[in-house]
Amino acid sequence: MLKPAFSSDEFVRMKLVLATKVVGMMGRKLEEDDWTDAYCQAKNIPRSNWSNLNIDINYQGLGVEIKLYRVKSSHKESIKENC
């Protein structure tokens, strides 16, 4: 059985953090560091220095590596359909 990545409270926090980030991005794309920051805020865990050389998040036995996945989309597909 799969375990959810976020509790319902963490999910709400993640949604708020991401929405806030997007508003201030001025058209740039979300980078791995943005996702790392959002994940740590949602989980309420300390943020370590981000590096491409080490695992992105390492906290009390939790290890998370953030990877971006590019989807070539047409104007017909919604984000939800791609996910």
mmCIF file with all atom_site columns, N, CA and C in Angstrom, residues 10-72:
data_model
loop_
_atom_site.group_PDB
_atom_site.id
_atom_site.type_symbol
_atom_site.label_atom_id
_atom_site.label_alt_id
_atom_site.label_comp_id
_atom_site.label_asym_id
_atom_site.label_entity_id
_atom_site.label_seq_id
_atom_site.pdbx_PDB_ins_code
_atom_site.Cartn_x
_atom_site.Cartn_y
_atom_site.Cartn_z
_atom_site.occupancy
_atom_site.B_iso_or_equiv
_atom_site.pdbx_formal_charge
_atom_site.auth_seq_id
_atom_site.auth_comp_id
_atom_site.auth_asym_id
_atom_site.auth_atom_id
_atom_site.pdbx_PDB_model_num
ATOM 1   N N  . GLU A 1 10 ? -0.389 19.187 5.671   1.00 0.00 ? 10 GLU A N  1
ATOM 2   C CA . GLU A 1 10 ? 0.810  19.447 4.875   1.00 0.00 ? 10 GLU A CA 1
ATOM 3   C C  . GLU A 1 10 ? 0.430  19.766 3.428   1.00 0.00 ? 10 GLU A C  1
ATOM 4   N N  . PHE A 1 11 ? -0.564 19.076 2.907   1.00 0.00 ? 11 PHE A N  1
ATOM 5   C CA . PHE A 1 11 ? -1.023 19.329 1.543   1.00 0.00 ? 11 PHE A CA 1
ATOM 6   C C  . PHE A 1 11 ? -1.520 20.768 1.400   1.00 0.00 ? 11 PHE A C  1
ATOM 7   N N  . VAL A 1 12 ? -2.286 21.224 2.369   1.00 0.00 ? 12 VAL A N  1
ATOM 8   C CA . VAL A 1 12 ? -2.801 22.597 2.344   1.00 0.00 ? 12 VAL A CA 1
ATOM 9   C C  . VAL A 1 12 ? -1.642 23.593 2.400   1.00 0.00 ? 12 VAL A C  1
ATOM 10  N N  . ARG A 1 13 ? -0.649 23.324 3.285   1.00 0.00 ? 13 ARG A N  1
ATOM 11  C CA . ARG A 1 13 ? 0.513  24.208 3.380   1.00 0.00 ? 13 ARG A CA 1
ATOM 12  C C  . ARG A 1 13 ? 1.297  24.216 2.072   1.00 0.00 ? 13 ARG A C  1
ATOM 13  N N  . MET A 1 14 ? 1.493  23.045 1.464   1.00 0.00 ? 14 MET A N  1
ATOM 14  C CA . MET A 1 14 ? 2.245  22.948 0.209   1.00 0.00 ? 14 MET A CA 1
ATOM 15  C C  . MET A 1 14 ? 1.552  23.753 -0.886  1.00 0.00 ? 14 MET A C  1
ATOM 16  N N  . LYS A 1 15 ? 0.250  23.634 -0.966  1.00 0.00 ? 15 LYS A N  1
ATOM 17  C CA . LYS A 1 15 ? -0.519 24.366 -1.976  1.00 0.00 ? 15 LYS A CA 1
ATOM 18  C C  . LYS A 1 15 ? -0.354 25.874 -1.788  1.00 0.00 ? 15 LYS A C  1
ATOM 19  N N  . LEU A 1 16 ? -0.410 26.334 -0.541  1.00 0.00 ? 16 LEU A N  1
ATOM 20  C CA . LEU A 1 16 ? -0.251 27.755 -0.249  1.00 0.00 ? 16 LEU A CA 1
ATOM 21  C C  . LEU A 1 16 ? 1.166  28.235 -0.567  1.00 0.00 ? 16 LEU A C  1
ATOM 22  N N  . VAL A 1 17 ? 2.170  27.454 -0.174  1.00 0.00 ? 17 VAL A N  1
ATOM 23  C CA . VAL A 1 17 ? 3.565  27.825 -0.428  1.00 0.00 ? 17 VAL A CA 1
ATOM 24  C C  . VAL A 1 17 ? 3.816  27.916 -1.937  1.00 0.00 ? 17 VAL A C  1
ATOM 25  N N  . LEU A 1 18 ? 3.356  26.926 -2.696  1.00 0.00 ? 18 LEU A N  1
ATOM 26  C CA . LEU A 1 18 ? 3.563  26.946 -4.143  1.00 0.00 ? 18 LEU A CA 1
ATOM 27  C C  . LEU A 1 18 ? 2.831  28.096 -4.809  1.00 0.00 ? 18 LEU A C  1
ATOM 28  N N  . ALA A 1 19 ? 1.608  28.355 -4.380  1.00 0.00 ? 19 ALA A N  1
ATOM 29  C CA . ALA A 1 19 ? 0.846  29.467 -4.957  1.00 0.00 ? 19 ALA A CA 1
ATOM 30  C C  . ALA A 1 19 ? 1.561  30.788 -4.690  1.00 0.00 ? 19 ALA A C  1
ATOM 31  N N  . THR A 1 20 ? 2.090  30.946 -3.496  1.00 0.00 ? 20 THR A N  1
ATOM 32  C CA . THR A 1 20 ? 2.816  32.169 -3.143  1.00 0.00 ? 20 THR A CA 1
ATOM 33  C C  . THR A 1 20 ? 4.080  32.311 -3.984  1.00 0.00 ? 20 THR A C  1
ATOM 34  N N  . LYS A 1 21 ? 4.803  31.197 -4.182  1.00 0.00 ? 21 LYS A N  1
ATOM 35  C CA . LYS A 1 21 ? 6.015  31.227 -5.011  1.00 0.00 ? 21 LYS A CA 1
ATOM 36  C C  . LYS A 1 21 ? 5.689  31.637 -6.440  1.00 0.00 ? 21 LYS A C  1
ATOM 37  N N  . VAL A 1 22 ? 4.663  31.043 -7.007  1.00 0.00 ? 22 VAL A N  1
ATOM 38  C CA . VAL A 1 22 ? 4.309  31.302 -8.407  1.00 0.00 ? 22 VAL A CA 1
ATOM 39  C C  . VAL A 1 22 ? 3.977  32.774 -8.621  1.00 0.00 ? 22 VAL A C  1
ATOM 40  N N  . VAL A 1 23 ? 3.290  33.380 -7.669  1.00 0.00 ? 23 VAL A N  1
ATOM 41  C CA . VAL A 1 23 ? 2.922  34.792 -7.792  1.00 0.00 ? 23 VAL A CA 1
ATOM 42  C C  . VAL A 1 23 ? 4.167  35.670 -7.934  1.00 0.00 ? 23 VAL A C  1
ATOM 43  N N  . GLY A 1 24 ? 5.234  35.340 -7.230  1.00 0.00 ? 24 GLY A N  1
ATOM 44  C CA . GLY A 1 24 ? 6.438  36.169 -7.250  1.00 0.00 ? 24 GLY A CA 1
ATOM 45  C C  . GLY A 1 24 ? 7.506  35.750 -8.244  1.00 0.00 ? 24 GLY A C  1
ATOM 46  N N  . MET A 1 25 ? 7.224  34.795 -9.098  1.00 0.00 ? 25 MET A N  1
ATOM 47  C CA . MET A 1 25 ? 8.263  34.251 -9.977  1.00 0.00 ? 25 MET A CA 1
ATOM 48  C C  . MET A 1 25 ? 8.529  35.083 -11.229 1.00 0.00 ? 25 MET A C  1
ATOM 49  N N  . MET A 1 26 ? 7.638  35.964 -11.590 1.00 0.00 ? 26 MET A N  1
ATOM 50  C CA . MET A 1 26 ? 7.818  36.827 -12.750 1.00 0.00 ? 26 MET A CA 1
ATOM 51  C C  . MET A 1 26 ? 8.079  36.028 -14.034 1.00 0.00 ? 26 MET A C  1
ATOM 52  N N  . GLY A 1 27 ? 7.397  34.901 -14.196 1.00 0.00 ? 27 GLY A N  1
ATOM 53  C CA . GLY A 1 27 ? 7.484  34.128 -15.424 1.00 0.00 ? 27 GLY A CA 1
ATOM 54  C C  . GLY A 1 27 ? 8.581  33.083 -15.481 1.00 0.00 ? 27 GLY A C  1
ATOM 55  N N  . ARG A 1 28 ? 9.463  33.033 -14.492 1.00 0.00 ? 28 ARG A N  1
ATOM 56  C CA . ARG A 1 28 ? 10.505 31.995 -14.546 1.00 0.00 ? 28 ARG A CA 1
ATOM 57  C C  . ARG A 1 28 ? 9.903  30.653 -14.147 1.00 0.00 ? 28 ARG A C  1
ATOM 58  N N  . LYS A 1 29 ? 10.574 29.575 -14.496 1.00 0.00 ? 29 LYS A N  1
ATOM 59  C CA . LYS A 1 29 ? 10.043 28.249 -14.166 1.00 0.00 ? 29 LYS A CA 1
ATOM 60  C C  . LYS A 1 29 ? 10.437 27.851 -12.739 1.00 0.00 ? 29 LYS A C  1
ATOM 61  N N  . LEU A 1 30 ? 9.643  26.957 -12.164 1.00 0.00 ? 30 LEU A N  1
ATOM 62  C CA . LEU A 1 30 ? 9.986  26.399 -10.856 1.00 0.00 ? 30 LEU A CA 1
ATOM 63  C C  . LEU A 1 30 ? 11.226 25.531 -11.004 1.00 0.00 ? 30 LEU A C  1
ATOM 64  N N  . GLU A 1 31 ? 12.194 25.746 -10.155 1.00 0.00 ? 31 GLU A N  1
ATOM 65  C CA . GLU A 1 31 ? 13.439 24.981 -10.173 1.00 0.00 ? 31 GLU A CA 1
ATOM 66  C C  . GLU A 1 31 ? 13.430 23.983 -9.015  1.00 0.00 ? 31 GLU A C  1
ATOM 67  N N  . GLU A 1 32 ? 14.399 23.066 -9.028  1.00 0.00 ? 32 GLU A N  1
ATOM 68  C CA . GLU A 1 32 ? 14.492 22.053 -7.975  1.00 0.00 ? 32 GLU A CA 1
ATOM 69  C C  . GLU A 1 32 ? 14.602 22.701 -6.596  1.00 0.00 ? 32 GLU A C  1
ATOM 70  N N  . ASP A 1 33 ? 15.328 23.805 -6.508  1.00 0.00 ? 33 ASP A N  1
ATOM 71  C CA . ASP A 1 33 ? 15.482 24.479 -5.218  1.00 0.00 ? 33 ASP A CA 1
ATOM 72  C C  . ASP A 1 33 ? 14.139 25.024 -4.716  1.00 0.00 ? 33 ASP A C  1
ATOM 73  N N  . ASP A 1 34 ? 13.289 25.480 -5.635  1.00 0.00 ? 34 ASP A N  1
ATOM 74  C CA . ASP A 1 34 ? 11.954 25.950 -5.245  1.00 0.00 ? 34 ASP A CA 1
ATOM 75  C C  . ASP A 1 34 ? 11.145 24.810 -4.640  1.00 0.00 ? 34 ASP A C  1
ATOM 76  N N  . TRP A 1 35 ? 11.198 23.635 -5.284  1.00 0.00 ? 35 TRP A N  1
ATOM 77  C CA . TRP A 1 35 ? 10.460 22.474 -4.780  1.00 0.00 ? 35 TRP A CA 1
ATOM 78  C C  . TRP A 1 35 ? 10.994 22.033 -3.424  1.00 0.00 ? 35 TRP A C  1
ATOM 79  N N  . THR A 1 36 ? 12.329 22.045 -3.275  1.00 0.00 ? 36 THR A N  1
ATOM 80  C CA . THR A 1 36 ? 12.939 21.677 -1.990  1.00 0.00 ? 36 THR A CA 1
ATOM 81  C C  . THR A 1 36 ? 12.455 22.609 -0.888  1.00 0.00 ? 36 THR A C  1
ATOM 82  N N  . ASP A 1 37 ? 12.477 23.907 -1.159  1.00 0.00 ? 37 ASP A N  1
ATOM 83  C CA . ASP A 1 37 ? 12.028 24.888 -0.189  1.00 0.00 ? 37 ASP A CA 1
ATOM 84  C C  . ASP A 1 37 ? 10.555 24.673 0.180   1.00 0.00 ? 37 ASP A C  1
ATOM 85  N N  . ALA A 1 38 ? 9.718  24.469 -0.827  1.00 0.00 ? 38 ALA A N  1
ATOM 86  C CA . ALA A 1 38 ? 8.283  24.262 -0.589  1.00 0.00 ? 38 ALA A CA 1
ATOM 87  C C  . ALA A 1 38 ? 8.044  22.991 0.224   1.00 0.00 ? 38 ALA A C  1
ATOM 88  N N  . TYR A 1 39 ? 8.744  21.912 -0.120  1.00 0.00 ? 39 TYR A N  1
ATOM 89  C CA . TYR A 1 39 ? 8.589  20.639 0.592   1.00 0.00 ? 39 TYR A CA 1
ATOM 90  C C  . TYR A 1 39 ? 8.942  20.799 2.066   1.00 0.00 ? 39 TYR A C  1
ATOM 91  N N  . CYS A 1 40 ? 10.072 21.455 2.337   1.00 0.00 ? 40 CYS A N  1
ATOM 92  C CA . CYS A 1 40 ? 10.498 21.637 3.726   1.00 0.00 ? 40 CYS A CA 1
ATOM 93  C C  . CYS A 1 40 ? 9.508  22.500 4.497   1.00 0.00 ? 40 CYS A C  1
ATOM 94  N N  . GLN A 1 41 ? 8.989  23.543 3.864   1.00 0.00 ? 41 GLN A N  1
ATOM 95  C CA . GLN A 1 41 ? 7.989  24.376 4.541   1.00 0.00 ? 41 GLN A CA 1
ATOM 96  C C  . GLN A 1 41 ? 6.711  23.583 4.816   1.00 0.00 ? 41 GLN A C  1
ATOM 97  N N  . ALA A 1 42 ? 6.265  22.802 3.848   1.00 0.00 ? 42 ALA A N  1
ATOM 98  C CA . ALA A 1 42 ? 5.032  22.020 4.023   1.00 0.00 ? 42 ALA A CA 1
ATOM 99  C C  . ALA A 1 42 ? 5.187  20.981 5.128   1.00 0.00 ? 42 ALA A C  1
ATOM 100 N N  . LYS A 1 43 ? 6.349  20.351 5.185   1.00 0.00 ? 43 LYS A N  1
ATOM 101 C CA . LYS A 1 43 ? 6.613  19.321 6.197   1.00 0.00 ? 43 LYS A CA 1
ATOM 102 C C  . LYS A 1 43 ? 7.061  19.909 7.537   1.00 0.00 ? 43 LYS A C  1
ATOM 103 N N  . ASN A 1 44 ? 7.322  21.232 7.536   1.00 0.00 ? 44 ASN A N  1
ATOM 104 C CA . ASN A 1 44 ? 7.815  21.913 8.723   1.00 0.00 ? 44 ASN A CA 1
ATOM 105 C C  . ASN A 1 44 ? 9.125  21.291 9.220   1.00 0.00 ? 44 ASN A C  1
ATOM 106 N N  . ILE A 1 45 ? 10.043 21.086 8.277   1.00 0.00 ? 45 ILE A N  1
ATOM 107 C CA . ILE A 1 45 ? 11.370 20.574 8.616   1.00 0.00 ? 45 ILE A CA 1
ATOM 108 C C  . ILE A 1 45 ? 12.399 21.633 8.216   1.00 0.00 ? 45 ILE A C  1
ATOM 109 N N  . PRO A 1 46 ? 13.563 21.633 8.886   1.00 0.00 ? 46 PRO A N  1
ATOM 110 C CA . PRO A 1 46 ? 14.554 22.662 8.583   1.00 0.00 ? 46 PRO A CA 1
ATOM 111 C C  . PRO A 1 46 ? 15.082 22.541 7.152   1.00 0.00 ? 46 PRO A C  1
ATOM 112 N N  . ARG A 1 47 ? 15.366 23.665 6.606   1.00 0.00 ? 47 ARG A N  1
ATOM 113 C CA . ARG A 1 47 ? 15.883 23.758 5.238   1.00 0.00 ? 47 ARG A CA 1
ATOM 114 C C  . ARG A 1 47 ? 17.400 23.696 5.295   1.00 0.00 ? 47 ARG A C  1
ATOM 115 N N  . SER A 1 48 ? 17.999 22.740 4.595   1.00 0.00 ? 48 SER A N  1
ATOM 116 C CA . SER A 1 48 ? 19.456 22.676 4.532   1.00 0.00 ? 48 SER A CA 1
ATOM 117 C C  . SER A 1 48 ? 19.903 23.365 3.243   1.00 0.00 ? 48 SER A C  1
ATOM 118 N N  . ASN A 1 49 ? 21.180 23.578 3.114   1.00 0.00 ? 49 ASN A N  1
ATOM 119 C CA . ASN A 1 49 ? 21.701 24.184 1.890   1.00 0.00 ? 49 ASN A CA 1
ATOM 120 C C  . ASN A 1 49 ? 21.460 23.245 0.724   1.00 0.00 ? 49 ASN A C  1
ATOM 121 N N  . TRP A 1 50 ? 20.878 23.781 -0.325  1.00 0.00 ? 50 TRP A N  1
ATOM 122 C CA . TRP A 1 50 ? 20.585 22.972 -1.499  1.00 0.00 ? 50 TRP A CA 1
ATOM 123 C C  . TRP A 1 50 ? 21.840 22.807 -2.331  1.00 0.00 ? 50 TRP A C  1
ATOM 124 N N  . SER A 1 51 ? 22.014 21.617 -2.906  1.00 0.00 ? 51 SER A N  1
ATOM 125 C CA . SER A 1 51 ? 23.186 21.349 -3.734  1.00 0.00 ? 51 SER A CA 1
ATOM 126 C C  . SER A 1 51 ? 22.841 20.284 -4.754  1.00 0.00 ? 51 SER A C  1
ATOM 127 N N  . ASN A 1 52 ? 23.368 20.417 -5.952  1.00 0.00 ? 52 ASN A N  1
ATOM 128 C CA . ASN A 1 52 ? 23.213 19.370 -6.962  1.00 0.00 ? 52 ASN A CA 1
ATOM 129 C C  . ASN A 1 52 ? 24.079 18.158 -6.653  1.00 0.00 ? 52 ASN A C  1
ATOM 130 N N  . LEU A 1 53 ? 25.002 18.290 -5.717  1.00 0.00 ? 53 LEU A N  1
ATOM 131 C CA . LEU A 1 53 ? 25.934 17.210 -5.421  1.00 0.00 ? 53 LEU A CA 1
ATOM 132 C C  . LEU A 1 53 ? 25.410 16.242 -4.367  1.00 0.00 ? 53 LEU A C  1
ATOM 133 N N  . ASN A 1 54 ? 24.478 16.675 -3.535  1.00 0.00 ? 54 ASN A N  1
ATOM 134 C CA . ASN A 1 54 ? 23.959 15.847 -2.446  1.00 0.00 ? 54 ASN A CA 1
ATOM 135 C C  . ASN A 1 54 ? 22.464 15.637 -2.620  1.00 0.00 ? 54 ASN A C  1
ATOM 136 N N  . ILE A 1 55 ? 21.915 14.720 -1.842  1.00 0.00 ? 55 ILE A N  1
ATOM 137 C CA . ILE A 1 55 ? 20.466 14.521 -1.854  1.00 0.00 ? 55 ILE A CA 1
ATOM 138 C C  . ILE A 1 55 ? 19.805 15.835 -1.423  1.00 0.00 ? 55 ILE A C  1
ATOM 139 N N  . ASP A 1 56 ? 18.677 16.169 -2.022  1.00 0.00 ? 56 ASP A N  1
ATOM 140 C CA . ASP A 1 56 ? 18.065 17.482 -1.807  1.00 0.00 ? 56 ASP A CA 1
ATOM 141 C C  . ASP A 1 56 ? 17.583 17.696 -0.379  1.00 0.00 ? 56 ASP A C  1
ATOM 142 N N  . ILE A 1 57 ? 16.940 16.695 0.197   1.00 0.00 ? 57 ILE A N  1
ATOM 143 C CA . ILE A 1 57 ? 16.423 16.815 1.568   1.00 0.00 ? 57 ILE A CA 1
ATOM 144 C C  . ILE A 1 57 ? 16.854 15.580 2.334   1.00 0.00 ? 57 ILE A C  1
ATOM 145 N N  . ASN A 1 58 ? 17.499 15.779 3.468   1.00 0.00 ? 58 ASN A N  1
ATOM 146 C CA . ASN A 1 58 ? 17.949 14.681 4.306   1.00 0.00 ? 58 ASN A CA 1
ATOM 147 C C  . ASN A 1 58 ? 17.703 15.093 5.751   1.00 0.00 ? 58 ASN A C  1
ATOM 148 N N  . TYR A 1 59 ? 16.655 14.502 6.363   1.00 0.00 ? 59 TYR A N  1
ATOM 149 C CA . TYR A 1 59 ? 16.273 14.917 7.706   1.00 0.00 ? 59 TYR A CA 1
ATOM 150 C C  . TYR A 1 59 ? 15.717 13.731 8.481   1.00 0.00 ? 59 TYR A C  1
ATOM 151 N N  . GLN A 1 60 ? 16.363 13.366 9.560   1.00 0.00 ? 60 GLN A N  1
ATOM 152 C CA . GLN A 1 60 ? 15.931 12.297 10.465  1.00 0.00 ? 60 GLN A CA 1
ATOM 153 C C  . GLN A 1 60 ? 15.480 11.039 9.722   1.00 0.00 ? 60 GLN A C  1
ATOM 154 N N  . GLY A 1 61 ? 16.322 10.571 8.823   1.00 0.00 ? 61 GLY A N  1
ATOM 155 C CA . GLY A 1 61 ? 16.025 9.342  8.082   1.00 0.00 ? 61 GLY A CA 1
ATOM 156 C C  . GLY A 1 61 ? 15.165 9.536  6.848   1.00 0.00 ? 61 GLY A C  1
ATOM 157 N N  . LEU A 1 62 ? 14.679 10.750 6.625   1.00 0.00 ? 62 LEU A N  1
ATOM 158 C CA . LEU A 1 62 ? 13.909 11.049 5.421   1.00 0.00 ? 62 LEU A CA 1
ATOM 159 C C  . LEU A 1 62 ? 14.863 11.547 4.356   1.00 0.00 ? 62 LEU A C  1
ATOM 160 N N  . GLY A 1 63 ? 14.857 10.908 3.208   1.00 0.00 ? 63 GLY A N  1
ATOM 161 C CA . GLY A 1 63 ? 15.679 11.356 2.085   1.00 0.00 ? 63 GLY A CA 1
ATOM 162 C C  . GLY A 1 63 ? 14.798 11.588 0.881   1.00 0.00 ? 63 GLY A C  1
ATOM 163 N N  . VAL A 1 64 ? 14.858 12.792 0.329   1.00 0.00 ? 64 VAL A N  1
ATOM 164 C CA . VAL A 1 64 ? 14.046 13.130 -0.835  1.00 0.00 ? 64 VAL A CA 1
ATOM 165 C C  . VAL A 1 64 ? 14.948 13.746 -1.892  1.00 0.00 ? 64 VAL A C  1
ATOM 166 N N  . GLU A 1 65 ? 14.879 13.216 -3.073  1.00 0.00 ? 65 GLU A N  1
ATOM 167 C CA . GLU A 1 65 ? 15.590 13.777 -4.218  1.00 0.00 ? 65 GLU A CA 1
ATOM 168 C C  . GLU A 1 65 ? 14.538 14.343 -5.159  1.00 0.00 ? 65 GLU A C  1
ATOM 169 N N  . ILE A 1 66 ? 14.622 15.626 -5.443  1.00 0.00 ? 66 ILE A N  1
ATOM 170 C CA . ILE A 1 66 ? 13.659 16.294 -6.299  1.00 0.00 ? 66 ILE A CA 1
ATOM 171 C C  . ILE A 1 66 ? 14.131 16.200 -7.749  1.00 0.00 ? 66 ILE A C  1
ATOM 172 N N  . LYS A 1 67 ? 13.259 15.732 -8.619  1.00 0.00 ? 67 LYS A N  1
ATOM 173 C CA . LYS A 1 67 ? 13.561 15.662 -10.050 1.00 0.00 ? 67 LYS A CA 1
ATOM 174 C C  . LYS A 1 67 ? 12.433 16.329 -10.816 1.00 0.00 ? 67 LYS A C  1
ATOM 175 N N  . LEU A 1 68 ? 12.805 17.092 -11.809 1.00 0.00 ? 68 LEU A N  1
ATOM 176 C CA . LEU A 1 68 ? 11.812 17.738 -12.658 1.00 0.00 ? 68 LEU A CA 1
ATOM 177 C C  . LEU A 1 68 ? 11.572 16.859 -13.873 1.00 0.00 ? 68 LEU A C  1
ATOM 178 N N  . TYR A 1 69 ? 10.348 16.847 -14.343 1.00 0.00 ? 69 TYR A N  1
ATOM 179 C CA . TYR A 1 69 ? 9.966  16.052 -15.497 1.00 0.00 ? 69 TYR A CA 1
ATOM 180 C C  . TYR A 1 69 ? 9.324  16.977 -16.514 1.00 0.00 ? 69 TYR A C  1
ATOM 181 N N  . ARG A 1 70 ? 9.922  17.050 -17.683 1.00 0.00 ? 70 ARG A N  1
ATOM 182 C CA . ARG A 1 70 ? 9.397  17.940 -18.714 1.00 0.00 ? 70 ARG A CA 1
ATOM 183 C C  . ARG A 1 70 ? 8.384  17.198 -19.570 1.00 0.00 ? 70 ARG A C  1
ATOM 184 N N  . VAL A 1 71 ? 7.269  17.839 -19.771 1.00 0.00 ? 71 VAL A N  1
ATOM 185 C CA . VAL A 1 71 ? 6.214  17.278 -20.615 1.00 0.00 ? 71 VAL A CA 1
ATOM 186 C C  . VAL A 1 71 ? 5.998  18.237 -21.777 1.00 0.00 ? 71 VAL A C  1
ATOM 187 N N  . LYS A 1 72 ? 6.139  17.728 -22.983 1.00 0.00 ? 72 LYS A N  1
ATOM 188 C CA . LYS A 1 72 ? 5.804  18.542 -24.143 1.00 0.00 ? 72 LYS A CA 1
ATOM 189 C C  . LYS A 1 72 ? 4.293  18.533 -24.267 1.00 0.00 ? 72 LYS A C  1
#
